mmCIF file of C-alpha atoms in Angstrom:
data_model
loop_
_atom_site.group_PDB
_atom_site.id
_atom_site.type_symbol
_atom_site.label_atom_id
_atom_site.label_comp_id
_atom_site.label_asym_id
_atom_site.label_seq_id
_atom_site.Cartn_x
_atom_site.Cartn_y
_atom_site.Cartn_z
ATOM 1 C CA UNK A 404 -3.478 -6.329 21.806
ATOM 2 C CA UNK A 405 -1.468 -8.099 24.405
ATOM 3 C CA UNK A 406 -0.068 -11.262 23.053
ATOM 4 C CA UNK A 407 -0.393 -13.401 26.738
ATOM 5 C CA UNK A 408 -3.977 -12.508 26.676
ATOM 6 C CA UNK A 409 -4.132 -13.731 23.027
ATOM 7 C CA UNK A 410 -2.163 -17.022 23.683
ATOM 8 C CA UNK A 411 -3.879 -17.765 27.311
ATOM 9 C CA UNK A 412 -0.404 -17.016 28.896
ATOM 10 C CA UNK A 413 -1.817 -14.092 30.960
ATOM 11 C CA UNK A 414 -2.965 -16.482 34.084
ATOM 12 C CA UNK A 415 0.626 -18.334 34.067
ATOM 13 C CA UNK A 416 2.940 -16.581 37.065
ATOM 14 C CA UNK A 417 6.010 -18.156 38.374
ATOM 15 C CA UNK A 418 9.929 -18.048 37.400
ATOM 16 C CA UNK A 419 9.395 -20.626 34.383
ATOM 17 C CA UNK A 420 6.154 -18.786 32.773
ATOM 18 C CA UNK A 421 8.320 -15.779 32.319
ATOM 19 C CA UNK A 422 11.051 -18.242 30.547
ATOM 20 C CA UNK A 423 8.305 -19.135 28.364
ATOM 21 C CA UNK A 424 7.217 -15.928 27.849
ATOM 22 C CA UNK A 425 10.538 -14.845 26.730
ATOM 23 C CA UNK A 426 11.219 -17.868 24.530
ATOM 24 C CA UNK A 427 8.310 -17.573 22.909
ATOM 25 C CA UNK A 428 8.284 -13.465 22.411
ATOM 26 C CA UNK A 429 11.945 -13.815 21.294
ATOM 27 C CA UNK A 430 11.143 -16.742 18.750
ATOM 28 C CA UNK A 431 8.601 -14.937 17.090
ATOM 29 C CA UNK A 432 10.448 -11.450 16.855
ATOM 30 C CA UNK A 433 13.287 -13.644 15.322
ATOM 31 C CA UNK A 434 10.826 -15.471 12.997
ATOM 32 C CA UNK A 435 9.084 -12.028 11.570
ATOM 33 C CA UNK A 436 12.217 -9.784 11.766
ATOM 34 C CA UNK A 437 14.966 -12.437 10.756
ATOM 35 C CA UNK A 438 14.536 -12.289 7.030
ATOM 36 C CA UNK A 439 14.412 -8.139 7.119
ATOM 37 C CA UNK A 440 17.483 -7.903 9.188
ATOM 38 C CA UNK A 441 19.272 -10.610 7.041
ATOM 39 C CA UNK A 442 18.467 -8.366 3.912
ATOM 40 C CA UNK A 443 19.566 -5.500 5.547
ATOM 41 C CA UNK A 444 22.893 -6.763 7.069
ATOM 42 C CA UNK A 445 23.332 -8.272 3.143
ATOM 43 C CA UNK A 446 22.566 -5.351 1.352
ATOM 44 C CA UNK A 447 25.592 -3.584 3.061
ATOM 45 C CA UNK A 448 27.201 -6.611 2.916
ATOM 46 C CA UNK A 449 30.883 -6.651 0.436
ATOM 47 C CA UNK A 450 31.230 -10.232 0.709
ATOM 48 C CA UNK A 451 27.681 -11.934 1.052
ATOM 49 C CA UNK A 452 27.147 -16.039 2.055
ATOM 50 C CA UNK A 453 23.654 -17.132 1.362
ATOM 51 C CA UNK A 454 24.349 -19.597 3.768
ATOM 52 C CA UNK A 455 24.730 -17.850 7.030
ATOM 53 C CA UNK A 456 23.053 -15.270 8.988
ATOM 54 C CA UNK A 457 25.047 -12.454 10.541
ATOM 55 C CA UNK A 458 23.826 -9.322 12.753
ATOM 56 C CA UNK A 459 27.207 -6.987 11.256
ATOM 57 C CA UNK A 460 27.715 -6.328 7.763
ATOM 58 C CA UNK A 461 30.960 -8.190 6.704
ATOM 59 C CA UNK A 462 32.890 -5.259 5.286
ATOM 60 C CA UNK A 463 30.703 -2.688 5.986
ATOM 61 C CA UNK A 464 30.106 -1.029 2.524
ATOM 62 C CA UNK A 465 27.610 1.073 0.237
ATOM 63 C CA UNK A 466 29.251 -0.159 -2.954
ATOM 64 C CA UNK A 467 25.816 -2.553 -3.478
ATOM 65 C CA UNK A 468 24.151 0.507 -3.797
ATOM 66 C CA UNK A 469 26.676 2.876 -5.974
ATOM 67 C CA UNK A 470 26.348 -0.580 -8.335
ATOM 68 C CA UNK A 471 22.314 0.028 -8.279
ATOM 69 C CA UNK A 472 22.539 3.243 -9.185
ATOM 70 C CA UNK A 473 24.829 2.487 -11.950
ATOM 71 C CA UNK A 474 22.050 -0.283 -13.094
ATOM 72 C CA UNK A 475 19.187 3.149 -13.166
ATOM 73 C CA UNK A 476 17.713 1.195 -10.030
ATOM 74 C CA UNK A 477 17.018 4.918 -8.499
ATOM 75 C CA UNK A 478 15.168 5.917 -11.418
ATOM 76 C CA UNK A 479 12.983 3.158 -11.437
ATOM 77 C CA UNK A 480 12.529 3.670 -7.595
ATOM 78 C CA UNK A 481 11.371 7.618 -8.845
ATOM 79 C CA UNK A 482 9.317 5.993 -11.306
ATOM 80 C CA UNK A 483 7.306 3.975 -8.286
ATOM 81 C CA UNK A 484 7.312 7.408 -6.002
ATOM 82 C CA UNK A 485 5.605 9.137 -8.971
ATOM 83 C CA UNK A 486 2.972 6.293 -9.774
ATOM 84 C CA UNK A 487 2.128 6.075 -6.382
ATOM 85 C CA UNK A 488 2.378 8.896 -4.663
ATOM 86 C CA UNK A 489 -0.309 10.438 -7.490
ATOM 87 C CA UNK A 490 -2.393 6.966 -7.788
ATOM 88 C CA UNK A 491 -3.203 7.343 -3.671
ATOM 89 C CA UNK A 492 -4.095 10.819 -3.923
ATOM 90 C CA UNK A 493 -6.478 9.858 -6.290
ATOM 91 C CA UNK A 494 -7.653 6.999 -4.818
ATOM 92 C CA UNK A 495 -8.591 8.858 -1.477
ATOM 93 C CA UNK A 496 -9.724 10.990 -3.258
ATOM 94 C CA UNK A 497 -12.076 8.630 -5.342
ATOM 95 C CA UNK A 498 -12.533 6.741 -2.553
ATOM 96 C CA UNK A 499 -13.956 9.188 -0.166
ATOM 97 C CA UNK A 500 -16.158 10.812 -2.618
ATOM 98 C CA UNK A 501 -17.306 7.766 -3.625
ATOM 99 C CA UNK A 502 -18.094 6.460 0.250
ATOM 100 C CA UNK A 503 -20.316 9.519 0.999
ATOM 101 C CA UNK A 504 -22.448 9.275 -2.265
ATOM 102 C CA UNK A 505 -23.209 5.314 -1.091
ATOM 103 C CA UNK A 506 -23.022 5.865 2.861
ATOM 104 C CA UNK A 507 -25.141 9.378 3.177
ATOM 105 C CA UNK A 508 -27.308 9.075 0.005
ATOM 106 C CA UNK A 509 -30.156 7.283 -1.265
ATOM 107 C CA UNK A 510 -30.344 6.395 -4.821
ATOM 108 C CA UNK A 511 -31.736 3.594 -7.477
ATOM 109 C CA UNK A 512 -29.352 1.104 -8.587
ATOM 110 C CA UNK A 513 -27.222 1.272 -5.179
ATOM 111 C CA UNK A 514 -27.083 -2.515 -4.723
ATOM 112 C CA UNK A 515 -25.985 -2.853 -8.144
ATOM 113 C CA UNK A 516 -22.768 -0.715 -7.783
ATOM 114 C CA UNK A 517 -21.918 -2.218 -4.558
ATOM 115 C CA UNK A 518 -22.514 -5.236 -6.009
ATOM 116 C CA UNK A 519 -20.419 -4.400 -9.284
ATOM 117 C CA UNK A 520 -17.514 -2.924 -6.669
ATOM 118 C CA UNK A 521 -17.369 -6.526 -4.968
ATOM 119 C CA UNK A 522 -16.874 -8.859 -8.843
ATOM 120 C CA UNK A 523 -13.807 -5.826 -9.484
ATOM 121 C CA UNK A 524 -12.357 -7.198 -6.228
ATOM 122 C CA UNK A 525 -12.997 -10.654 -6.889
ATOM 123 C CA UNK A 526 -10.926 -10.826 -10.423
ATOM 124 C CA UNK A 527 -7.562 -11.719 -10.448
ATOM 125 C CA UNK A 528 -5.323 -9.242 -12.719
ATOM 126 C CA UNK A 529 -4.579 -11.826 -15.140
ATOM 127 C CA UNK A 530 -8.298 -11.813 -16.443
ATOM 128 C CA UNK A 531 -8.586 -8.068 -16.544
ATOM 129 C CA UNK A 532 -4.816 -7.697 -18.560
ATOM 130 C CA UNK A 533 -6.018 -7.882 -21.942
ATOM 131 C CA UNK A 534 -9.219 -5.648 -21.899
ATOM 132 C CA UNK A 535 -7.215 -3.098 -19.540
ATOM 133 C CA UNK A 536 -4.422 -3.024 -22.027
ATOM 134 C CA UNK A 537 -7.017 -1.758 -25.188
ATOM 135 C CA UNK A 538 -8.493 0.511 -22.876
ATOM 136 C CA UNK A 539 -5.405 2.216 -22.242
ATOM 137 C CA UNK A 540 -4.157 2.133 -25.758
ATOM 138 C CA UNK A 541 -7.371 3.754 -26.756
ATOM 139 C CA UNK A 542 -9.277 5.727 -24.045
ATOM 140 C CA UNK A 543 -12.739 5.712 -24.266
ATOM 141 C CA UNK A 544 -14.712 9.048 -25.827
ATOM 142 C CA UNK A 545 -11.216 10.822 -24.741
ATOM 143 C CA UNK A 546 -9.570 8.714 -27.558
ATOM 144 C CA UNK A 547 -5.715 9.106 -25.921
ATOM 145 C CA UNK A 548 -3.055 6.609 -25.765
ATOM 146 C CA UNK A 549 -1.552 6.149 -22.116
ATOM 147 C CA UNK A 550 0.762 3.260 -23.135
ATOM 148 C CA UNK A 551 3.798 4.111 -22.186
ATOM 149 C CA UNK A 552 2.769 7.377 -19.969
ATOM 150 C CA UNK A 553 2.442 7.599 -16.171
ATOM 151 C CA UNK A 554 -0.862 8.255 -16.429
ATOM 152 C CA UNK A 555 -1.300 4.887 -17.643
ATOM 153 C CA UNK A 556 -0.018 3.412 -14.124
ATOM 154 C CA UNK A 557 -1.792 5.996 -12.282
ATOM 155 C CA UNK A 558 -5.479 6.334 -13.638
ATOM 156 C CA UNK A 559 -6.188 2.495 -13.152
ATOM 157 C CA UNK A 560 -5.352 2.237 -9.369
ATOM 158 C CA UNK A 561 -7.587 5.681 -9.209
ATOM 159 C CA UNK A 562 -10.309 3.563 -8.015
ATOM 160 C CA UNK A 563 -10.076 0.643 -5.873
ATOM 161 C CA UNK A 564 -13.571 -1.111 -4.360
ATOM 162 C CA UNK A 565 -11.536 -2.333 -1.141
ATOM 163 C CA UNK A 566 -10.842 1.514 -0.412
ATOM 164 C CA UNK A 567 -14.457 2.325 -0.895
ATOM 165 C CA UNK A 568 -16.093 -0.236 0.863
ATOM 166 C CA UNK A 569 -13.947 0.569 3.746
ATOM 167 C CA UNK A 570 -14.361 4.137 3.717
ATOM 168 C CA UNK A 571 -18.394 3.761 3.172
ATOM 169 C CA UNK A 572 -18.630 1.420 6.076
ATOM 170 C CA UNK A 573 -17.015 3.872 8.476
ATOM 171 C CA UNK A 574 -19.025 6.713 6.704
ATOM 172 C CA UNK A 575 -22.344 5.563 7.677
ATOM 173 C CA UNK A 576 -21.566 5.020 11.468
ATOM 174 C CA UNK A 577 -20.987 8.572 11.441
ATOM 175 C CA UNK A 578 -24.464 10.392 12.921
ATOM 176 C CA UNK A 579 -26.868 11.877 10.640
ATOM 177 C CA UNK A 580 -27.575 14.192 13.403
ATOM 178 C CA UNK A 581 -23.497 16.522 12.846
ATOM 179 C CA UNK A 582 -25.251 16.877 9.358
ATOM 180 C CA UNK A 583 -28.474 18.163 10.705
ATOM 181 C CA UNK A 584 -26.969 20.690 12.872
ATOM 182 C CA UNK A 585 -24.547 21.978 10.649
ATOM 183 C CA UNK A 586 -27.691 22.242 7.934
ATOM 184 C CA UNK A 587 -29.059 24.472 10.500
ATOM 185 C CA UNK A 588 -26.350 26.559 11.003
ATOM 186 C CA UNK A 589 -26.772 27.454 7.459
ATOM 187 C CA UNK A 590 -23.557 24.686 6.058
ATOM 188 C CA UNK A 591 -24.012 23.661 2.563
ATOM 189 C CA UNK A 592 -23.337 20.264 1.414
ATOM 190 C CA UNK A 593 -19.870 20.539 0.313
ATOM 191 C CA UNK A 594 -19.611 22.269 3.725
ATOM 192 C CA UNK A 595 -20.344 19.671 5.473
ATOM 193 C CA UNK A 596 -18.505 17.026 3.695
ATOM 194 C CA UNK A 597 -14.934 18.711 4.428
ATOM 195 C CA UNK A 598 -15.214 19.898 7.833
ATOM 196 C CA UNK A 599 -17.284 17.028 9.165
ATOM 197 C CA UNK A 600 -17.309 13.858 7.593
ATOM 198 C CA UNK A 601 -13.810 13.680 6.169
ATOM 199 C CA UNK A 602 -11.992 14.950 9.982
ATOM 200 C CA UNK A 603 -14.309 12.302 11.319
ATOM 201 C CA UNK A 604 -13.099 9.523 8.948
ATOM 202 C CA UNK A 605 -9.314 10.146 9.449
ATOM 203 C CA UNK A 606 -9.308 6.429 10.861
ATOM 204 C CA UNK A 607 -10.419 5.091 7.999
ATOM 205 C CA UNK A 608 -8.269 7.187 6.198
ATOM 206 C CA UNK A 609 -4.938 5.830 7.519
ATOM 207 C CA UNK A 610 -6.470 2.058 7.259
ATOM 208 C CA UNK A 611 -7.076 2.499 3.610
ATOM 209 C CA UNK A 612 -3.854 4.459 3.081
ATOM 210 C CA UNK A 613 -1.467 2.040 4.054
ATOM 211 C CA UNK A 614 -3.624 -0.887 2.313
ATOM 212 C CA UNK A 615 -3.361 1.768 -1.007
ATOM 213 C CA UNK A 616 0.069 2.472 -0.784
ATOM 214 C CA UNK A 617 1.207 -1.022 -0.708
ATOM 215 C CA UNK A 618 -1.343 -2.807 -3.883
ATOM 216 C CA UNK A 619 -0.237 0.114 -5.669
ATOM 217 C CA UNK A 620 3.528 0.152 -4.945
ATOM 218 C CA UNK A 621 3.742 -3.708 -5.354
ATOM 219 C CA UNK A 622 2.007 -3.535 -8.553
ATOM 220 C CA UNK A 623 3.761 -5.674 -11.369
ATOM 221 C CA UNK A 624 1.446 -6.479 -13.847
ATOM 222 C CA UNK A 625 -0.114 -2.906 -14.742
ATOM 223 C CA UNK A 626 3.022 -1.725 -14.811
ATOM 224 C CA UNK A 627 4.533 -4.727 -17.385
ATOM 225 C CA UNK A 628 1.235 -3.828 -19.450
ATOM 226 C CA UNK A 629 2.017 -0.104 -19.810
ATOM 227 C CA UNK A 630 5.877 -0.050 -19.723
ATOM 228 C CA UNK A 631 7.208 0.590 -23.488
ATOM 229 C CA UNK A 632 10.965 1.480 -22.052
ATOM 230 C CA UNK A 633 12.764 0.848 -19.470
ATOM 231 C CA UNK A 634 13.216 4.769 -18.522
ATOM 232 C CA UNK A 635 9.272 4.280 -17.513
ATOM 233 C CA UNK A 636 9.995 0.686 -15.188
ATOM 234 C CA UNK A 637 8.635 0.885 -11.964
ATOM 235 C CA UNK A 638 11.160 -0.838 -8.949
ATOM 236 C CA UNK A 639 9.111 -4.408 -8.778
ATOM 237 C CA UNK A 640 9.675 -4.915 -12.816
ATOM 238 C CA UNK A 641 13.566 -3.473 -12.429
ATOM 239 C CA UNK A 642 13.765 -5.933 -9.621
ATOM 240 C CA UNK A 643 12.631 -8.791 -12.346
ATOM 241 C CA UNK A 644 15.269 -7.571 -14.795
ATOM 242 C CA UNK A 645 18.279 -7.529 -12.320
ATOM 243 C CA UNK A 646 17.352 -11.280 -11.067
ATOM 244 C CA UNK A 647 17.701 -12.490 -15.132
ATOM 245 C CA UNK A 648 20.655 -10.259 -15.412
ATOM 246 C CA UNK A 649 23.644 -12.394 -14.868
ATOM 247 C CA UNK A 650 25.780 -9.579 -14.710
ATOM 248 C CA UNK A 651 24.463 -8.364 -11.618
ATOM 249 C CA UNK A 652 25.431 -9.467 -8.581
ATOM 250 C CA UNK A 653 23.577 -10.498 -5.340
ATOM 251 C CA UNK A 654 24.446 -7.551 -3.524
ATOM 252 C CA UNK A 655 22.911 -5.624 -6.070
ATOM 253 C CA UNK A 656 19.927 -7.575 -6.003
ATOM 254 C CA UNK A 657 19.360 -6.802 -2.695
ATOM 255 C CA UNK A 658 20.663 -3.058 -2.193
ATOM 256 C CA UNK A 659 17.821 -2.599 -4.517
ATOM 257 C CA UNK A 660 15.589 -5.194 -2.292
ATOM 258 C CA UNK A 661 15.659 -3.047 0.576
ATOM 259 C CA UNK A 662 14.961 0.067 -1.163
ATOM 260 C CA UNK A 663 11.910 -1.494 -2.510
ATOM 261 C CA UNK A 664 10.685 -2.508 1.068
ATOM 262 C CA UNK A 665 11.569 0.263 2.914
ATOM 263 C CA UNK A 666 8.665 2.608 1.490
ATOM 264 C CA UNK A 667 5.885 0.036 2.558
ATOM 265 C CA UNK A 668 7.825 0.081 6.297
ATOM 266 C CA UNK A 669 7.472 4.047 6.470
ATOM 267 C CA UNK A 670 4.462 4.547 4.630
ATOM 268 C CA UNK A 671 2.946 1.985 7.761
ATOM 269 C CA UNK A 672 5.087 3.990 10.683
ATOM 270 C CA UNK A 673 3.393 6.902 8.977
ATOM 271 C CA UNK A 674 -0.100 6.322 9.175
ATOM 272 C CA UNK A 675 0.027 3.769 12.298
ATOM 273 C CA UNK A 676 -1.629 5.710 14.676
ATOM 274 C CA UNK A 677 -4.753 6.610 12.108
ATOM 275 C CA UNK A 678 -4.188 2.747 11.170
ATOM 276 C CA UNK A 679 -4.821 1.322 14.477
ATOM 277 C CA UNK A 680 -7.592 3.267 15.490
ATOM 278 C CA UNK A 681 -9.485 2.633 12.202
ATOM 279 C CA UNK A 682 -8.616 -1.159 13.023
ATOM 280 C CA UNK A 683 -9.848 -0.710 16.420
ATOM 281 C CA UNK A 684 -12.878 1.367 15.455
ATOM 282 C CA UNK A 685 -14.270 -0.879 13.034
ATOM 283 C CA UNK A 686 -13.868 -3.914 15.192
ATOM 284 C CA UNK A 687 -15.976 -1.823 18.253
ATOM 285 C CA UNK A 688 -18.625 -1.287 15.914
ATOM 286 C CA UNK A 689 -18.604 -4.516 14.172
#
């Protein structure tokens, strides 16, 4: 999307358009990608002033970070790689298995687990804390305790009703008529479902991919809930720690800042192609 077209600036020609053009396209990538270059500069930063905004490093150094490591701040940052890099596999997983049971079949009670997807979206973490909490401490029929495990940060975020609504949606513009054909040709069902649907769906894929990656990696609270030591933290609840520590410094602080935001930037880079065209998809068909 052009942003002239999307601000009326598109019809606007002469000398001071393109000033305003350029005021306005340099004001905005200042306002969005001030506060990441400011942590970024700071972060490798010796001497750091709150107060003033550089482009340079003063002192260029990577003592910031050789602090963070000394605080376990790369353990923690394992501990989030771990959680989610196994929490979205199964939540594609989930969530695509899910879609094609509610977008290609036809079954009693249908409404009622869309309808039961939409409250799980609708209540805030704070309500669910408690009850998630004895769950985990006592697994149903299983009868395990996950406090204190990975598993207990990874089986909750297994299933998220944003992913699956998404990924049903997009499921059920794909034509019935690819299944029919392939049915034909003699496919079975399982067949069908991993050479045809899923390839199709690789949009939708990278949309709810890069939504996944970042409500699991920002997760605080399920995290908190599990956590029994510190050698299980995740990076958000180390981050917590550090800003009470007064031992720490600010340099530390954010050395550890950026390497908590620098996984959301590359997990988007990653999937932005599949990202935009699921974005673009679902707005053509909507």
């Amino acid at each position: 999307m052009r942003f002239d077209s999307a601000l009326g600036l598109g019809a606007r020609k002469g000398p001071a358009a393109t000033a305003g053009k350029v005021l306005l396209y340099s004001a905005m990538v200042l306002v969005f990608t001030g506060p990441l270059v400011g942590l970024l500069v700071s972060a490798f930063s010796r001497t750091i002033d709150p107060t003033s905004f550089s482009l340079w490093p003063d002192d260029l150094t990577l003592e910031n970070f050789v602090q963070a490591g000394e605080k376990n701040v790369y353990l923690y940052l394992f501990n989030s790689f771990v959680v989610v890099g196994f929490g979205l596999l199964l939540q594609l997983l989930v969530s695509v298995f899910a879609a094609y049971s509610l977008a290609r079949k036809r079954f009693r009670g249908m409404t009622v687990v869309m309808l039961l997807m939409l409250a799980t979206m609708m209540l805030p973490e704070e309500i669910i804390a408690i009850p998630l909490s004895l769950v985990l401490a006592d697994l149903p029929v299983l009868h395990l305790n996950l406090i204190g495990t990975y598993a207990g940060m990874i089986l909750p975020v297994g299933a998220w009703g944003f992913s699956i609504l998404v990924m049903t949606e997009f499921m059920k513009e794909v034509p019935v008529e690819l299944e029919e054909a392939a049915r034909i040709d003699g496919a079975g069902e399982l067949r069908i479902f991993a050479t045809i649907i899923v390839p199709l769906c690789r949009p939708a894929l990278g949309v709810i991919g890069v939504f996944g990656f970042t409500m699991i990696w920002d997760q605080y609270l399920l995290p908190l809930i599990v956590s029994t030591d510190s050698s299980t933290w995740t990076l958000p609840i180390a981050l917590r720690s550090l800003r009470s520590d007064e031992e720490v410094g600010i340099g530390v602080l954010l050395a550890a800042s950026l390497l908590a935001l620098l996984p959301s930037i590359i997990a988007f880079l990653a999937f932005q192609r599949q990202f935009m065209r699921g974005l673009t998809s679902g707005a053509i068909k909507g």
